[in-house]
Amino acid sequence: MTRRTPRTLGVVNQKGGVGKTTTAVNLAAYLAADGQRVLLIDMDPQGNATSGLGAREAETGLYEALGEPARAAEYTRPSTQEGLDVLPATPDLAGAGVELADDPDALTRLLASIQGYDMIIVDAPPSLGPLTVNVLAAVDALVIPLQAEYYALEGLAGLMGTVERVQGGLNPRLKVLGIVLTMFDGRTNLAQEVETMVRGHFGELVFWAVVPRNVRLSEAPSFSKPINLFAPLSSGAAAYKRLADEVMQRVEKI
């Protein structure tokens, strides 16, 4: 049964190239494949989630919906995954950062107007600018992809500090649903050391699902398909299926 109020999750990391959009797309796809009615909002002006789900030709989308929240349904597009819709990024979204600098509640208003979904996943930009602040201010909880390298750990500390400040003001209900290790190469000592450090410091906050380096995950967006449709037997597909299962278990507790 569809929830009266959708659960809202932001996929956030201010560092680029850590598998953030890959995580947003494939998490949303597996949740939809499991029977959830899901909307993915592409808040990243690069629009990779939009193209990766087959909505690259959209002329209107999130930018217009932020200005007209009551008409959000008109700007959504179906994806290649049944049960998953996309509110696409378009070139106009690149200028929205300036417009939203003094309006951290624009996405909050938009989410309040959206009905008919069980889950809403928001793919945030790889920065801590106004667009990401809007995401932090609006969603119930965060999924944080973390690449298994030391520089990523340094960035995580800065992100956690920003989350704490948002919890103290803009969004007191904001939670970190979990941290997911991505681009993991278990053959290297570095990856294993990073995993040990992250689990030692954050404990149960770290998902047990670990996303490996997998060429099929890299190829899927060029076919506008999530990994469950492109290569369902790959190691990347198995990892995101496990992550989606864990996310559902945790979401039920918030």
PDB file of N, CA and C in Angstrom, residues 172-252:
ATOM      1  N   PRO A 172      15.891  19.515  11.963  1.00  0.00           N
ATOM      2  CA  PRO A 172      16.200  18.741  13.176  1.00  0.00           C
ATOM      3  C   PRO A 172      15.905  17.251  13.054  1.00  0.00           C
ATOM      4  N   ARG A 173      15.027  16.863  12.130  1.00  0.00           N
ATOM      5  CA  ARG A 173      14.667  15.442  12.005  1.00  0.00           C
ATOM      6  C   ARG A 173      15.641  14.664  11.124  1.00  0.00           C
ATOM      7  N   LEU A 174      16.592  15.340  10.480  1.00  0.00           N
ATOM      8  CA  LEU A 174      17.501  14.694   9.538  1.00  0.00           C
ATOM      9  C   LEU A 174      18.331  13.610  10.224  1.00  0.00           C
ATOM     10  N   LYS A 175      18.387  12.441   9.586  1.00  0.00           N
ATOM     11  CA  LYS A 175      19.193  11.335  10.099  1.00  0.00           C
ATOM     12  C   LYS A 175      20.148  10.854   9.015  1.00  0.00           C
ATOM     13  N   VAL A 176      21.233  10.259   9.430  1.00  0.00           N
ATOM     14  CA  VAL A 176      22.102   9.550   8.496  1.00  0.00           C
ATOM     15  C   VAL A 176      21.651   8.093   8.513  1.00  0.00           C
ATOM     16  N   LEU A 177      21.023   7.658   7.417  1.00  0.00           N
ATOM     17  CA  LEU A 177      20.540   6.287   7.367  1.00  0.00           C
ATOM     18  C   LEU A 177      21.712   5.312   7.338  1.00  0.00           C
ATOM     19  N   GLY A 178      22.766   5.683   6.617  1.00  0.00           N
ATOM     20  CA  GLY A 178      23.928   4.815   6.576  1.00  0.00           C
ATOM     21  C   GLY A 178      24.977   5.275   5.587  1.00  0.00           C
ATOM     22  N   ILE A 179      26.161   4.703   5.728  1.00  0.00           N
ATOM     23  CA  ILE A 179      27.304   4.945   4.849  1.00  0.00           C
ATOM     24  C   ILE A 179      27.552   3.669   4.059  1.00  0.00           C
ATOM     25  N   VAL A 180      27.696   3.786   2.744  1.00  0.00           N
ATOM     26  CA  VAL A 180      27.941   2.603   1.920  1.00  0.00           C
ATOM     27  C   VAL A 180      29.304   2.732   1.241  1.00  0.00           C
ATOM     28  N   LEU A 181      30.149   1.738   1.437  1.00  0.00           N
ATOM     29  CA  LEU A 181      31.457   1.712   0.798  1.00  0.00           C
ATOM     30  C   LEU A 181      31.290   1.360  -0.676  1.00  0.00           C
ATOM     31  N   THR A 182      31.904   2.168  -1.547  1.00  0.00           N
ATOM     32  CA  THR A 182      31.777   1.992  -2.988  1.00  0.00           C
ATOM     33  C   THR A 182      33.150   1.844  -3.631  1.00  0.00           C
ATOM     34  N   MET A 183      33.147   1.382  -4.892  1.00  0.00           N
ATOM     35  CA  MET A 183      34.388   1.207  -5.658  1.00  0.00           C
ATOM     36  C   MET A 183      35.413   0.413  -4.862  1.00  0.00           C
ATOM     37  N   PHE A 184      34.927  -0.628  -4.219  1.00  0.00           N
ATOM     38  CA  PHE A 184      35.751  -1.389  -3.285  1.00  0.00           C
ATOM     39  C   PHE A 184      36.511  -2.495  -4.014  1.00  0.00           C
ATOM     40  N   ASP A 185      37.819  -2.524  -3.834  1.00  0.00           N
ATOM     41  CA  ASP A 185      38.664  -3.570  -4.400  1.00  0.00           C
ATOM     42  C   ASP A 185      39.271  -4.347  -3.240  1.00  0.00           C
ATOM     43  N   GLY A 186      38.639  -5.464  -2.897  1.00  0.00           N
ATOM     44  CA  GLY A 186      39.060  -6.240  -1.747  1.00  0.00           C
ATOM     45  C   GLY A 186      40.425  -6.865  -1.877  1.00  0.00           C
ATOM     46  N   ARG A 187      41.040  -6.776  -3.081  1.00  0.00           N
ATOM     47  CA  ARG A 187      42.380  -7.344  -3.262  1.00  0.00           C
ATOM     48  C   ARG A 187      43.465  -6.423  -2.719  1.00  0.00           C
ATOM     49  N   THR A 188      43.119  -5.167  -2.434  1.00  0.00           N
ATOM     50  CA  THR A 188      44.130  -4.206  -1.990  1.00  0.00           C
ATOM     51  C   THR A 188      44.092  -4.021  -0.481  1.00  0.00           C
ATOM     52  N   ASN A 189      45.270  -3.820   0.088  1.00  0.00           N
ATOM     53  CA  ASN A 189      45.359  -3.549   1.525  1.00  0.00           C
ATOM     54  C   ASN A 189      44.675  -2.234   1.860  1.00  0.00           C
ATOM     55  N   LEU A 190      44.792  -1.255   0.949  1.00  0.00           N
ATOM     56  CA  LEU A 190      44.208   0.063   1.206  1.00  0.00           C
ATOM     57  C   LEU A 190      42.711  -0.041   1.438  1.00  0.00           C
ATOM     58  N   ALA A 191      42.008  -0.727   0.551  1.00  0.00           N
ATOM     59  CA  ALA A 191      40.556  -0.839   0.692  1.00  0.00           C
ATOM     60  C   ALA A 191      40.192  -1.517   2.001  1.00  0.00           C
ATOM     61  N   GLN A 192      40.902  -2.558   2.350  1.00  0.00           N
ATOM     62  CA  GLN A 192      40.614  -3.263   3.590  1.00  0.00           C
ATOM     63  C   GLN A 192      40.885  -2.392   4.810  1.00  0.00           C
ATOM     64  N   GLU A 193      41.959  -1.596   4.752  1.00  0.00           N
ATOM     65  CA  GLU A 193      42.280  -0.710   5.862  1.00  0.00           C
ATOM     66  C   GLU A 193      41.217   0.378   6.025  1.00  0.00           C
ATOM     67  N   VAL A 194      40.773   0.939   4.897  1.00  0.00           N
ATOM     68  CA  VAL A 194      39.727   1.970   4.956  1.00  0.00           C
ATOM     69  C   VAL A 194      38.443   1.379   5.530  1.00  0.00           C
ATOM     70  N   GLU A 195      38.067   0.182   5.093  1.00  0.00           N
ATOM     71  CA  GLU A 195      36.861  -0.445   5.618  1.00  0.00           C
ATOM     72  C   GLU A 195      36.973  -0.659   7.126  1.00  0.00           C
ATOM     73  N   THR A 196      38.127  -1.111   7.580  1.00  0.00           N
ATOM     74  CA  THR A 196      38.328  -1.329   9.013  1.00  0.00           C
ATOM     75  C   THR A 196      38.187  -0.029   9.786  1.00  0.00           C
ATOM     76  N   MET A 197      38.779   1.050   9.247  1.00  0.00           N
ATOM     77  CA  MET A 197      38.702   2.349   9.905  1.00  0.00           C
ATOM     78  C   MET A 197      37.272   2.870   9.959  1.00  0.00           C
ATOM     79  N   VAL A 198      36.567   2.766   8.842  1.00  0.00           N
ATOM     80  CA  VAL A 198      35.209   3.301   8.778  1.00  0.00           C
ATOM     81  C   VAL A 198      34.280   2.524   9.712  1.00  0.00           C
ATOM     82  N   ARG A 199      34.373   1.208   9.671  1.00  0.00           N
ATOM     83  CA  ARG A 199      33.515   0.406  10.549  1.00  0.00           C
ATOM     84  C   ARG A 199      33.901   0.593  12.017  1.00  0.00           C
ATOM     85  N   GLY A 200      35.189   0.776  12.282  1.00  0.00           N
ATOM     86  CA  GLY A 200      35.617   1.001  13.649  1.00  0.00           C
ATOM     87  C   GLY A 200      35.107   2.316  14.212  1.00  0.00           C
ATOM     88  N   HIS A 201      35.036   3.341  13.354  1.00  0.00           N
ATOM     89  CA  HIS A 201      34.616   4.674  13.812  1.00  0.00           C
ATOM     90  C   HIS A 201      33.101   4.832  13.800  1.00  0.00           C
ATOM     91  N   PHE A 202      32.427   4.345  12.754  1.00  0.00           N
ATOM     92  CA  PHE A 202      30.989   4.590  12.596  1.00  0.00           C
ATOM     93  C   PHE A 202      30.116   3.395  12.967  1.00  0.00           C
ATOM     94  N   GLY A 203      30.727   2.245  13.179  1.00  0.00           N
ATOM     95  CA  GLY A 203      29.990   1.087  13.674  1.00  0.00           C
ATOM     96  C   GLY A 203      28.815   0.692  12.815  1.00  0.00           C
ATOM     97  N   GLU A 204      27.641   0.544  13.437  1.00  0.00           N
ATOM     98  CA  GLU A 204      26.446   0.053  12.747  1.00  0.00           C
ATOM     99  C   GLU A 204      25.903   1.035  11.713  1.00  0.00           C
ATOM    100  N   LEU A 205      26.439   2.255  11.695  1.00  0.00           N
ATOM    101  CA  LEU A 205      26.006   3.217  10.683  1.00  0.00           C
ATOM    102  C   LEU A 205      26.446   2.785   9.285  1.00  0.00           C
ATOM    103  N   VAL A 206      27.458   1.942   9.190  1.00  0.00           N
ATOM    104  CA  VAL A 206      27.975   1.493   7.896  1.00  0.00           C
ATOM    105  C   VAL A 206      27.164   0.291   7.421  1.00  0.00           C
ATOM    106  N   PHE A 207      26.636   0.376   6.203  1.00  0.00           N
ATOM    107  CA  PHE A 207      25.906  -0.752   5.636  1.00  0.00           C
ATOM    108  C   PHE A 207      26.829  -1.959   5.463  1.00  0.00           C
ATOM    109  N   TRP A 208      26.280  -3.151   5.622  1.00  0.00           N
ATOM    110  CA  TRP A 208      27.054  -4.359   5.379  1.00  0.00           C
ATOM    111  C   TRP A 208      27.282  -4.562   3.887  1.00  0.00           C
ATOM    112  N   ALA A 209      26.360  -4.104   3.068  1.00  0.00           N
ATOM    113  CA  ALA A 209      26.540  -4.181   1.616  1.00  0.00           C
ATOM    114  C   ALA A 209      27.728  -3.317   1.211  1.00  0.00           C
ATOM    115  N   VAL A 210      28.615  -3.873   0.417  1.00  0.00           N
ATOM    116  CA  VAL A 210      29.793  -3.160  -0.094  1.00  0.00           C
ATOM    117  C   VAL A 210      29.763  -3.243  -1.612  1.00  0.00           C
ATOM    118  N   VAL A 211      29.869  -2.098  -2.274  1.00  0.00           N
ATOM    119  CA  VAL A 211      29.782  -2.063  -3.739  1.00  0.00           C
ATOM    120  C   VAL A 211      31.182  -2.197  -4.330  1.00  0.00           C
ATOM    121  N   PRO A 212      31.420  -3.235  -5.115  1.00  0.00           N
ATOM    122  CA  PRO A 212      32.762  -3.442  -5.671  1.00  0.00           C
ATOM    123  C   PRO A 212      33.020  -2.588  -6.907  1.00  0.00           C
ATOM    124  N   ARG A 213      34.293  -2.477  -7.252  1.00  0.00           N
ATOM    125  CA  ARG A 213      34.604  -1.957  -8.582  1.00  0.00           C
ATOM    126  C   ARG A 213      34.096  -2.983  -9.598  1.00  0.00           C
ATOM    127  N   ASN A 214      33.286  -2.531 -10.542  1.00  0.00           N
ATOM    128  CA  ASN A 214      32.628  -3.461 -11.453  1.00  0.00           C
ATOM    129  C   ASN A 214      32.379  -2.764 -12.778  1.00  0.00           C
ATOM    130  N   VAL A 215      32.941  -3.301 -13.854  1.00  0.00           N
ATOM    131  CA  VAL A 215      32.840  -2.643 -15.149  1.00  0.00           C
ATOM    132  C   VAL A 215      31.396  -2.583 -15.627  1.00  0.00           C
ATOM    133  N   ARG A 216      30.577  -3.522 -15.237  1.00  0.00           N
ATOM    134  CA  ARG A 216      29.182  -3.515 -15.673  1.00  0.00           C
ATOM    135  C   ARG A 216      28.428  -2.316 -15.095  1.00  0.00           C
ATOM    136  N   LEU A 217      28.770  -1.907 -13.874  1.00  0.00           N
ATOM    137  CA  LEU A 217      28.166  -0.706 -13.298  1.00  0.00           C
ATOM    138  C   LEU A 217      28.525   0.531 -14.115  1.00  0.00           C
ATOM    139  N   SER A 218      29.735   0.559 -14.658  1.00  0.00           N
ATOM    140  CA  SER A 218      30.168   1.698 -15.470  1.00  0.00           C
ATOM    141  C   SER A 218      29.511   1.712 -16.835  1.00  0.00           C
ATOM    142  N   GLU A 219      29.205   0.527 -17.353  1.00  0.00           N
ATOM    143  CA  GLU A 219      28.622   0.431 -18.697  1.00  0.00           C
ATOM    144  C   GLU A 219      27.129   0.711 -18.709  1.00  0.00           C
ATOM    145  N   ALA A 220      26.433   0.389 -17.635  1.00  0.00           N
ATOM    146  CA  ALA A 220      24.967   0.457 -17.627  1.00  0.00           C
ATOM    147  C   ALA A 220      24.399   1.824 -18.023  1.00  0.00           C
ATOM    148  N   PRO A 221      24.958   2.960 -17.522  1.00  0.00           N
ATOM    149  CA  PRO A 221      24.355   4.252 -17.879  1.00  0.00           C
ATOM    150  C   PRO A 221      24.339   4.539 -19.382  1.00  0.00           C
ATOM    151  N   SER A 222      25.311   4.033 -20.112  1.00  0.00           N
ATOM    152  CA  SER A 222      25.330   4.307 -21.556  1.00  0.00           C
ATOM    153  C   SER A 222      24.182   3.610 -22.278  1.00  0.00           C
ATOM    154  N   PHE A 223      23.560   2.637 -21.612  1.00  0.00           N
ATOM    155  CA  PHE A 223      22.390   1.959 -22.160  1.00  0.00           C
ATOM    156  C   PHE A 223      21.100   2.464 -21.505  1.00  0.00           C
ATOM    157  N   SER A 224      21.218   3.506 -20.679  1.00  0.00           N
ATOM    158  CA  SER A 224      20.073   4.120 -19.990  1.00  0.00           C
ATOM    159  C   SER A 224      19.316   3.117 -19.136  1.00  0.00           C
ATOM    160  N   LYS A 225      20.064   2.202 -18.508  1.00  0.00           N
ATOM    161  CA  LYS A 225      19.446   1.187 -17.680  1.00  0.00           C
ATOM    162  C   LYS A 225      20.151   1.094 -16.333  1.00  0.00           C
ATOM    163  N   PRO A 226      19.399   0.827 -15.270  1.00  0.00           N
ATOM    164  CA  PRO A 226      20.030   0.490 -14.005  1.00  0.00           C
ATOM    165  C   PRO A 226      20.639  -0.906 -14.099  1.00  0.00           C
ATOM    166  N   ILE A 227      21.484  -1.241 -13.156  1.00  0.00           N
ATOM    167  CA  ILE A 227      22.236  -2.486 -13.233  1.00  0.00           C
ATOM    168  C   ILE A 227      21.338  -3.722 -13.171  1.00  0.00           C
ATOM    169  N   ASN A 228      20.193  -3.633 -12.503  1.00  0.00           N
ATOM    170  CA  ASN A 228      19.317  -4.810 -12.411  1.00  0.00           C
ATOM    171  C   ASN A 228      18.702  -5.169 -13.752  1.00  0.00           C
ATOM    172  N   LEU A 229      18.614  -4.221 -14.675  1.00  0.00           N
ATOM    173  CA  LEU A 229      18.116  -4.498 -16.019  1.00  0.00           C
ATOM    174  C   LEU A 229      19.252  -4.770 -16.995  1.00  0.00           C
ATOM    175  N   PHE A 230      20.414  -4.190 -16.741  1.00  0.00           N
ATOM    176  CA  PHE A 230      21.531  -4.300 -17.687  1.00  0.00           C
ATOM    177  C   PHE A 230      22.365  -5.560 -17.460  1.00  0.00           C
ATOM    178  N   ALA A 231      22.696  -5.829 -16.214  1.00  0.00           N
ATOM    179  CA  ALA A 231      23.536  -6.991 -15.900  1.00  0.00           C
ATOM    180  C   ALA A 231      23.127  -7.551 -14.539  1.00  0.00           C
ATOM    181  N   PRO A 232      21.955  -8.176 -14.459  1.00  0.00           N
ATOM    182  CA  PRO A 232      21.404  -8.577 -13.168  1.00  0.00           C
ATOM    183  C   PRO A 232      22.211  -9.637 -12.428  1.00  0.00           C
ATOM    184  N   LEU A 233      23.118 -10.330 -13.124  1.00  0.00           N
ATOM    185  CA  LEU A 233      23.911 -11.372 -12.475  1.00  0.00           C
ATOM    186  C   LEU A 233      25.315 -10.892 -12.103  1.00  0.00           C
ATOM    187  N   SER A 234      25.584  -9.609 -12.303  1.00  0.00           N
ATOM    188  CA  SER A 234      26.913  -9.080 -12.005  1.00  0.00           C
ATOM    189  C   SER A 234      27.094  -8.873 -10.507  1.00  0.00           C
ATOM    190  N   SER A 235      28.355  -8.713 -10.098  1.00  0.00           N
ATOM    191  CA  SER A 235      28.640  -8.463  -8.683  1.00  0.00           C
ATOM    192  C   SER A 235      28.093  -7.109  -8.245  1.00  0.00           C
ATOM    193  N   GLY A 236      28.086  -6.138  -9.160  1.00  0.00           N
ATOM    194  CA  GLY A 236      27.524  -4.830  -8.829  1.00  0.00           C
ATOM    195  C   GLY A 236      26.031  -4.908  -8.572  1.00  0.00           C
ATOM    196  N   ALA A 237      25.328  -5.720  -9.369  1.00  0.00           N
ATOM    197  CA  ALA A 237      23.894  -5.899  -9.164  1.00  0.00           C
ATOM    198  C   ALA A 237      23.611  -6.543  -7.819  1.00  0.00           C
ATOM    199  N   ALA A 238      24.370  -7.564  -7.474  1.00  0.00           N
ATOM    200  CA  ALA A 238      24.172  -8.240  -6.186  1.00  0.00           C
ATOM    201  C   ALA A 238      24.395  -7.280  -5.023  1.00  0.00           C
ATOM    202  N   ALA A 239      25.391  -6.399  -5.159  1.00  0.00           N
ATOM    203  CA  ALA A 239      25.686  -5.450  -4.081  1.00  0.00           C
ATOM    204  C   ALA A 239      24.550  -4.459  -3.893  1.00  0.00           C
ATOM    205  N   TYR A 240      24.009  -3.931  -4.988  1.00  0.00           N
ATOM    206  CA  TYR A 240      22.931  -2.949  -4.846  1.00  0.00           C
ATOM    207  C   TYR A 240      21.619  -3.605  -4.408  1.00  0.00           C
ATOM    208  N   LYS A 241      21.429  -4.861  -4.736  1.00  0.00           N
ATOM    209  CA  LYS A 241      20.257  -5.574  -4.208  1.00  0.00           C
ATOM    210  C   LYS A 241      20.368  -5.695  -2.686  1.00  0.00           C
ATOM    211  N   ARG A 242      21.546  -6.031  -2.193  1.00  0.00           N
ATOM    212  CA  ARG A 242      21.744  -6.128  -0.743  1.00  0.00           C
ATOM    213  C   ARG A 242      21.560  -4.762  -0.092  1.00  0.00           C
ATOM    214  N   LEU A 243      22.079  -3.711  -0.743  1.00  0.00           N
ATOM    215  CA  LEU A 243      21.936  -2.370  -0.173  1.00  0.00           C
ATOM    216  C   LEU A 243      20.466  -1.978  -0.081  1.00  0.00           C
ATOM    217  N   ALA A 244      19.697  -2.235  -1.132  1.00  0.00           N
ATOM    218  CA  ALA A 244      18.274  -1.888  -1.122  1.00  0.00           C
ATOM    219  C   ALA A 244      17.545  -2.614   0.002  1.00  0.00           C
ATOM    220  N   ASP A 245      17.896  -3.874   0.227  1.00  0.00           N
ATOM    221  CA  ASP A 245      17.275  -4.629   1.317  1.00  0.00           C
ATOM    222  C   ASP A 245      17.596  -3.996   2.669  1.00  0.00           C
ATOM    223  N   GLU A 246      18.849  -3.593   2.859  1.00  0.00           N
ATOM    224  CA  GLU A 246      19.242  -2.956   4.120  1.00  0.00           C
ATOM    225  C   GLU A 246      18.556  -1.605   4.294  1.00  0.00           C
ATOM    226  N   VAL A 247      18.479  -0.848   3.212  1.00  0.00           N
ATOM    227  CA  VAL A 247      17.823   0.458   3.280  1.00  0.00           C
ATOM    228  C   VAL A 247      16.374   0.301   3.715  1.00  0.00           C
ATOM    229  N   MET A 248      15.668  -0.649   3.145  1.00  0.00           N
ATOM    230  CA  MET A 248      14.260  -0.854   3.534  1.00  0.00           C
ATOM    231  C   MET A 248      14.145  -1.215   5.002  1.00  0.00           C
ATOM    232  N   GLN A 249      15.036  -2.044   5.491  1.00  0.00           N
ATOM    233  CA  GLN A 249      15.002  -2.415   6.910  1.00  0.00           C
ATOM    234  C   GLN A 249      15.209  -1.190   7.800  1.00  0.00           C
ATOM    235  N   ARG A 250      16.119  -0.316   7.411  1.00  0.00           N
ATOM    236  CA  ARG A 250      16.422   0.856   8.232  1.00  0.00           C
ATOM    237  C   ARG A 250      15.342   1.924   8.114  1.00  0.00           C
ATOM    238  N   VAL A 251      14.794   2.077   6.918  1.00  0.00           N
ATOM    239  CA  VAL A 251      13.759   3.089   6.709  1.00  0.00           C
ATOM    240  C   VAL A 251      12.545   2.813   7.594  1.00  0.00           C
ATOM    241  N   GLU A 252      12.235   1.570   7.783  1.00  0.00           N
ATOM    242  CA  GLU A 252      11.072   1.224   8.602  1.00  0.00           C
ATOM    243  C   GLU A 252      11.237   1.637  10.059  1.00  0.00           C
TER     244      GLU A 252
END
